[in-house]
Short mmCIF file of N, CA and C in Angstrom, two decimals:
data_model
loop_
_atom_site.label_atom_id
_atom_site.label_comp_id
_atom_site.label_asym_id
_atom_site.label_seq_id
_atom_site.Cartn_x
_atom_site.Cartn_y
_atom_site.Cartn_z
N UNK A 1 28.05 94.09 55.84
CA UNK A 1 27.71 92.88 55.41
C UNK A 1 27.87 92.56 53.77
N UNK A 2 29.14 92.28 53.31
CA UNK A 2 29.51 92.05 52.07
C UNK A 2 29.43 90.65 51.65
N UNK A 3 28.50 90.23 50.64
CA UNK A 3 28.56 88.90 50.30
C UNK A 3 28.55 88.77 48.78
N UNK A 4 29.06 87.77 48.28
CA UNK A 4 29.28 87.68 46.84
C UNK A 4 28.12 87.16 46.26
N UNK A 5 27.85 87.48 44.89
CA UNK A 5 26.62 86.96 44.09
C UNK A 5 26.15 85.64 44.32
N UNK A 6 27.18 84.56 44.31
CA UNK A 6 27.00 83.25 44.49
C UNK A 6 26.43 82.74 45.88
N UNK A 7 26.98 83.57 46.82
CA UNK A 7 26.48 83.20 48.27
C UNK A 7 25.19 83.66 48.48
N UNK A 8 24.78 84.93 47.85
CA UNK A 8 23.53 85.41 48.02
C UNK A 8 22.51 84.39 47.35
N UNK A 9 22.95 83.94 46.15
CA UNK A 9 21.88 83.06 45.55
C UNK A 9 21.67 81.77 46.29
N UNK A 10 22.58 81.32 46.92
CA UNK A 10 22.50 80.22 47.95
C UNK A 10 21.70 80.25 49.01
N UNK A 11 21.91 81.58 49.62
CA UNK A 11 21.15 82.00 50.74
C UNK A 11 19.59 82.26 50.48
N UNK A 12 19.33 82.67 49.17
CA UNK A 12 18.17 82.92 48.73
C UNK A 12 17.46 81.56 48.50
N UNK A 13 18.31 80.61 47.83
CA UNK A 13 17.46 79.32 47.58
C UNK A 13 17.18 78.53 48.94
N UNK A 14 18.04 78.62 50.03
CA UNK A 14 17.81 78.09 51.22
C UNK A 14 16.48 78.65 51.68
N UNK A 15 16.26 79.95 51.74
CA UNK A 15 15.12 80.64 52.20
C UNK A 15 13.83 80.18 51.54
N UNK A 16 13.96 80.04 50.17
CA UNK A 16 12.83 79.64 49.36
C UNK A 16 12.46 78.19 49.71
N UNK A 17 13.52 77.28 49.84
CA UNK A 17 13.28 75.94 50.13
C UNK A 17 12.64 75.68 51.44
N UNK A 18 13.09 76.71 52.33
CA UNK A 18 12.62 76.63 53.65
C UNK A 18 11.12 76.83 53.81
N UNK A 19 10.48 77.33 52.89
CA UNK A 19 9.26 77.88 52.86
C UNK A 19 8.44 76.75 52.28
N UNK A 20 8.94 75.78 51.38
CA UNK A 20 8.46 74.63 50.78
C UNK A 20 8.62 73.36 51.44
N UNK A 21 9.57 73.35 52.02
CA UNK A 21 10.10 71.79 52.65
C UNK A 21 10.19 71.85 54.23
N UNK A 22 9.74 70.66 54.91
CA UNK A 22 9.97 70.69 56.19
C UNK A 22 11.48 70.90 56.70
N UNK A 23 12.29 70.31 55.95
CA UNK A 23 13.88 70.56 56.12
C UNK A 23 14.56 70.68 55.05
N UNK A 24 15.82 71.65 54.98
CA UNK A 24 16.56 71.81 53.78
C UNK A 24 17.86 70.99 53.86
N UNK A 25 18.17 70.36 52.93
CA UNK A 25 19.51 69.44 52.93
C UNK A 25 20.30 69.95 51.63
N UNK A 26 21.49 69.62 51.56
CA UNK A 26 22.30 70.05 50.47
C UNK A 26 21.84 69.43 49.11
N UNK A 27 21.16 68.24 49.20
CA UNK A 27 20.79 67.82 48.04
C UNK A 27 19.66 68.49 47.32
N UNK A 28 18.72 68.96 48.33
CA UNK A 28 17.67 69.76 47.82
C UNK A 28 18.08 71.12 47.25
N UNK A 29 19.19 71.65 47.67
CA UNK A 29 19.71 72.92 47.08
C UNK A 29 20.32 72.58 45.75
N UNK A 30 21.08 71.39 45.72
CA UNK A 30 21.71 71.07 44.45
C UNK A 30 20.61 70.80 43.37
N UNK A 31 19.68 70.04 43.61
CA UNK A 31 18.43 69.89 42.69
C UNK A 31 17.86 71.23 42.36
N UNK A 32 17.62 72.03 43.39
CA UNK A 32 16.85 73.28 42.93
C UNK A 32 17.67 74.12 42.05
N UNK A 33 18.97 74.20 42.30
CA UNK A 33 19.82 75.18 41.52
C UNK A 33 20.58 74.63 40.28
N UNK A 34 20.33 73.18 40.20
CA UNK A 34 21.00 72.43 39.15
C UNK A 34 22.44 72.32 38.99
N UNK A 35 22.99 72.29 40.42
CA UNK A 35 24.45 72.14 40.64
C UNK A 35 24.75 70.78 41.12
N UNK A 36 25.97 70.34 40.92
CA UNK A 36 26.53 69.14 41.59
C UNK A 36 26.47 69.29 43.11
N UNK A 37 26.25 68.09 43.90
CA UNK A 37 26.36 68.20 45.30
C UNK A 37 27.71 68.66 45.92
N UNK A 38 28.87 68.20 45.06
CA UNK A 38 30.10 68.64 45.59
C UNK A 38 30.31 70.09 45.68
N UNK A 39 29.76 70.82 44.61
CA UNK A 39 29.78 72.41 44.56
C UNK A 39 28.93 72.92 45.59
N UNK A 40 27.73 72.34 45.92
CA UNK A 40 27.00 72.97 47.02
C UNK A 40 27.81 72.50 48.44
N UNK A 41 28.28 71.42 48.48
CA UNK A 41 28.84 71.15 49.73
C UNK A 41 30.06 72.25 50.02
N UNK A 42 30.73 72.66 49.04
CA UNK A 42 31.90 73.62 49.37
C UNK A 42 31.20 74.97 49.59
N UNK A 43 30.16 75.39 49.01
CA UNK A 43 29.35 76.54 49.28
C UNK A 43 28.90 76.61 50.72
N UNK A 44 28.36 75.30 51.12
CA UNK A 44 27.82 75.32 52.49
C UNK A 44 28.91 75.40 53.59
N UNK A 45 30.07 74.89 53.13
CA UNK A 45 31.23 75.09 54.17
C UNK A 45 31.57 76.55 54.22
N UNK A 46 31.56 77.22 53.14
CA UNK A 46 31.91 78.77 53.04
C UNK A 46 30.91 79.46 53.98
N UNK A 47 29.52 79.20 53.71
CA UNK A 47 28.35 79.83 54.37
C UNK A 47 28.54 79.70 55.72
N UNK A 48 28.78 78.49 56.13
CA UNK A 48 28.89 78.11 57.61
C UNK A 48 30.19 78.69 58.27
N UNK A 49 31.27 78.84 57.63
CA UNK A 49 32.38 79.55 58.10
C UNK A 49 32.02 81.06 58.35
N UNK A 50 31.17 81.55 57.54
CA UNK A 50 30.84 83.01 57.48
C UNK A 50 29.60 83.25 58.52
N UNK A 51 29.24 82.07 59.19
CA UNK A 51 28.02 82.20 59.99
C UNK A 51 26.77 82.58 59.48
N UNK A 52 26.55 82.22 58.17
CA UNK A 52 25.24 82.62 57.51
C UNK A 52 24.46 81.30 57.56
N UNK A 53 24.88 80.12 57.86
CA UNK A 53 24.07 78.98 57.91
C UNK A 53 24.47 78.14 59.25
N UNK A 54 23.60 77.34 59.67
CA UNK A 54 24.10 76.21 60.62
C UNK A 54 23.72 74.97 60.00
N UNK A 55 24.46 73.88 60.19
CA UNK A 55 24.00 72.71 59.71
C UNK A 55 24.15 71.64 60.85
N UNK A 56 22.91 70.91 60.96
CA UNK A 56 22.78 70.00 62.16
C UNK A 56 23.43 68.69 61.80
N UNK A 57 23.65 67.93 62.70
CA UNK A 57 24.21 66.65 62.59
C UNK A 57 23.63 65.81 61.55
N UNK A 58 22.28 65.98 61.40
CA UNK A 58 21.58 65.20 60.58
C UNK A 58 21.76 65.89 58.94
N UNK A 59 22.29 66.91 58.94
CA UNK A 59 22.49 67.58 57.50
C UNK A 59 21.45 68.64 57.15
N UNK A 60 20.72 69.00 58.28
CA UNK A 60 19.62 69.88 57.91
C UNK A 60 20.23 71.51 58.06
N UNK A 61 19.88 72.13 56.81
CA UNK A 61 20.54 73.59 56.92
C UNK A 61 19.49 74.64 57.29
N UNK A 62 20.06 75.61 58.20
CA UNK A 62 19.21 76.62 58.77
C UNK A 62 19.80 77.74 58.45
N UNK A 63 19.25 78.93 58.16
CA UNK A 63 19.71 80.29 58.04
C UNK A 63 19.96 80.88 59.43
N UNK A 64 21.05 81.46 59.73
CA UNK A 64 21.28 82.36 60.89
C UNK A 64 20.49 83.61 60.58
N UNK A 65 20.55 84.34 61.72
CA UNK A 65 20.01 85.60 61.70
C UNK A 65 20.48 86.46 60.49
N UNK A 66 21.89 86.53 60.35
CA UNK A 66 22.61 87.34 59.27
C UNK A 66 22.33 86.61 57.81
N UNK A 67 22.23 85.33 57.93
CA UNK A 67 21.83 84.68 56.68
C UNK A 67 20.53 84.89 56.16
N UNK A 68 19.66 84.76 57.23
CA UNK A 68 18.17 85.24 56.84
C UNK A 68 18.11 86.71 56.32
N UNK A 69 18.62 87.59 56.82
CA UNK A 69 18.59 89.03 56.51
C UNK A 69 19.16 89.14 55.02
N UNK A 70 20.15 88.57 54.82
CA UNK A 70 20.66 88.55 53.35
C UNK A 70 19.71 87.99 52.50
N UNK A 71 19.34 86.73 52.81
CA UNK A 71 18.37 86.00 51.89
C UNK A 71 17.07 86.75 51.54
N UNK A 72 16.42 87.37 52.83
CA UNK A 72 15.22 88.17 52.51
C UNK A 72 15.29 89.41 51.74
N UNK A 73 16.49 90.06 51.79
CA UNK A 73 16.70 91.19 51.05
C UNK A 73 16.88 90.89 49.56
N UNK A 74 17.54 89.76 49.24
CA UNK A 74 17.76 89.44 47.87
C UNK A 74 16.50 88.81 47.35
N UNK A 75 15.59 88.21 48.12
CA UNK A 75 14.37 87.59 47.74
C UNK A 75 13.44 88.63 47.52
N UNK A 76 13.40 89.71 48.38
CA UNK A 76 12.51 90.88 47.96
C UNK A 76 12.81 91.68 46.85
N UNK A 77 13.99 91.93 46.72
CA UNK A 77 14.55 92.41 45.31
C UNK A 77 14.15 91.62 44.15
N UNK A 78 14.30 90.42 44.05
CA UNK A 78 14.10 89.58 43.06
C UNK A 78 12.55 89.69 42.81
N UNK A 79 11.72 89.46 43.79
CA UNK A 79 10.13 89.45 43.56
C UNK A 79 9.86 90.92 43.08
N UNK A 80 10.21 91.84 43.66
CA UNK A 80 9.95 93.21 43.20
C UNK A 80 10.28 93.48 41.87
N UNK A 81 11.50 93.05 41.40
CA UNK A 81 11.91 93.28 40.04
C UNK A 81 11.12 92.50 39.06
N UNK A 82 10.79 91.10 39.42
CA UNK A 82 10.26 90.14 38.56
C UNK A 82 8.70 90.55 38.34
N UNK A 83 8.12 91.06 39.29
CA UNK A 83 6.61 91.46 39.17
C UNK A 83 6.55 92.84 38.39
N UNK A 84 7.50 93.67 38.63
CA UNK A 84 7.61 94.99 38.04
C UNK A 84 7.68 94.81 36.41
N UNK A 85 8.63 93.91 36.10
CA UNK A 85 9.00 93.64 34.68
C UNK A 85 7.70 93.04 34.08
N UNK A 86 7.06 92.00 34.80
CA UNK A 86 5.97 91.41 34.24
C UNK A 86 4.99 92.30 34.00
N UNK A 87 4.73 93.33 34.95
CA UNK A 87 3.65 94.33 34.83
C UNK A 87 3.96 95.38 33.58
N UNK A 88 5.27 95.43 33.23
CA UNK A 88 5.65 96.36 31.96
C UNK A 88 5.34 95.45 30.78
N UNK A 89 5.07 94.25 30.83
CA UNK A 89 4.76 93.40 29.61
C UNK A 89 5.90 92.42 29.31
N UNK A 90 6.91 92.34 30.23
CA UNK A 90 8.04 91.34 29.86
C UNK A 90 7.62 89.82 30.03
N UNK A 91 8.02 88.93 29.38
CA UNK A 91 7.57 87.55 29.42
C UNK A 91 8.03 87.15 30.88
N UNK A 92 7.15 86.35 31.44
CA UNK A 92 7.59 85.76 32.96
C UNK A 92 8.88 85.20 32.99
N UNK A 93 9.25 84.36 32.13
CA UNK A 93 10.59 83.75 32.29
C UNK A 93 11.78 84.72 31.90
N UNK A 94 11.71 85.66 31.06
CA UNK A 94 12.68 86.76 30.82
C UNK A 94 12.62 87.51 32.18
N UNK A 95 11.53 88.00 32.63
CA UNK A 95 11.42 88.83 33.73
C UNK A 95 12.20 88.09 34.98
N UNK A 96 12.01 86.72 35.20
CA UNK A 96 12.56 86.03 36.42
C UNK A 96 14.16 86.06 35.99
N UNK A 97 14.65 85.84 34.80
CA UNK A 97 15.95 85.88 34.61
C UNK A 97 16.69 87.14 34.76
N UNK A 98 15.97 88.25 34.16
CA UNK A 98 16.46 89.58 34.46
C UNK A 98 16.49 89.97 36.03
N UNK A 99 15.37 89.47 36.53
CA UNK A 99 15.35 89.92 38.14
C UNK A 99 16.60 89.37 38.86
N UNK A 100 16.86 88.06 38.43
CA UNK A 100 18.25 87.43 39.03
C UNK A 100 19.45 88.29 38.86
N UNK A 101 19.58 88.90 37.84
CA UNK A 101 20.79 89.67 37.53
C UNK A 101 20.60 91.03 38.36
N UNK A 102 19.52 91.85 38.31
CA UNK A 102 19.39 92.98 38.85
C UNK A 102 19.44 92.86 40.42
N UNK A 103 18.87 91.82 40.97
CA UNK A 103 18.91 91.88 42.45
C UNK A 103 20.23 91.91 42.91
N UNK A 104 21.37 91.47 42.48
CA UNK A 104 22.52 91.52 42.96
C UNK A 104 23.42 92.90 42.57
N UNK A 105 22.97 93.67 41.48
CA UNK A 105 23.69 94.83 41.12
C UNK A 105 23.34 96.18 41.61
N UNK A 106 22.49 96.09 42.27
CA UNK A 106 21.81 97.44 42.58
C UNK A 106 22.11 97.77 44.14
N UNK A 107 22.41 99.06 44.38
CA UNK A 107 22.66 99.51 45.84
C UNK A 107 21.30 99.30 46.70
N UNK A 108 21.40 99.30 48.00
CA UNK A 108 20.23 99.62 48.82
C UNK A 108 19.42 100.84 48.66
N UNK A 109 20.16 101.96 48.48
CA UNK A 109 19.52 103.02 48.12
C UNK A 109 18.77 103.17 46.79
N UNK A 110 19.38 102.89 45.76
CA UNK A 110 18.72 102.73 44.48
C UNK A 110 17.57 101.89 44.62
N UNK A 111 17.70 100.53 45.23
CA UNK A 111 16.59 99.85 45.16
C UNK A 111 15.38 100.36 45.89
N UNK A 112 15.66 101.08 46.95
CA UNK A 112 14.59 101.61 47.81
C UNK A 112 13.88 102.70 47.05
N UNK A 113 14.63 103.61 46.32
CA UNK A 113 13.91 104.46 45.47
C UNK A 113 13.14 104.05 44.29
N UNK A 114 13.71 102.96 43.82
CA UNK A 114 12.51 102.35 42.66
C UNK A 114 11.55 101.68 43.31
N UNK A 115 11.90 100.98 44.62
CA UNK A 115 10.63 100.38 45.37
C UNK A 115 9.64 101.51 45.41
N UNK A 116 10.04 102.61 46.18
CA UNK A 116 9.07 103.66 46.45
C UNK A 116 8.31 104.22 45.20
N UNK A 117 8.99 104.21 44.03
CA UNK A 117 8.29 104.83 42.76
C UNK A 117 7.47 103.99 42.13
N UNK A 118 7.53 102.60 42.45
CA UNK A 118 6.73 101.60 41.70
C UNK A 118 5.60 101.11 42.51
N UNK A 119 4.68 100.52 42.04
CA UNK A 119 3.60 99.75 42.70
C UNK A 119 3.67 98.33 42.25
N UNK A 120 3.97 97.41 42.93
CA UNK A 120 4.09 96.02 42.47
C UNK A 120 3.35 95.18 43.49
N UNK A 121 2.18 94.52 42.93
CA UNK A 121 1.37 93.57 43.77
C UNK A 121 1.50 92.25 43.28
#
């Protein structure tokens, strides 16, 4: 299941928004990520083609099983790295920005090893 960093960010954003909002629309994603609606529209078309999302006739976006799997993996990595860095004394904003970079660059094996070695609450 190979997905590029941009797609991972979109899927993670859809997951986060789905926890906060009753429905997720392209405009919500654009607002959350600070992107133009046209850019989000292209990304949603690509995610739909890869069967990571489903878009209803009303424009509501839902993660498929594979889309949710990817989103949850990225979100777990992000939260683990963010909390770990904060526990190490890194500023919250810096920790969040660094976690965004780290979440994409690490293998499953290395992430699991780090996760097993640290306690993040």
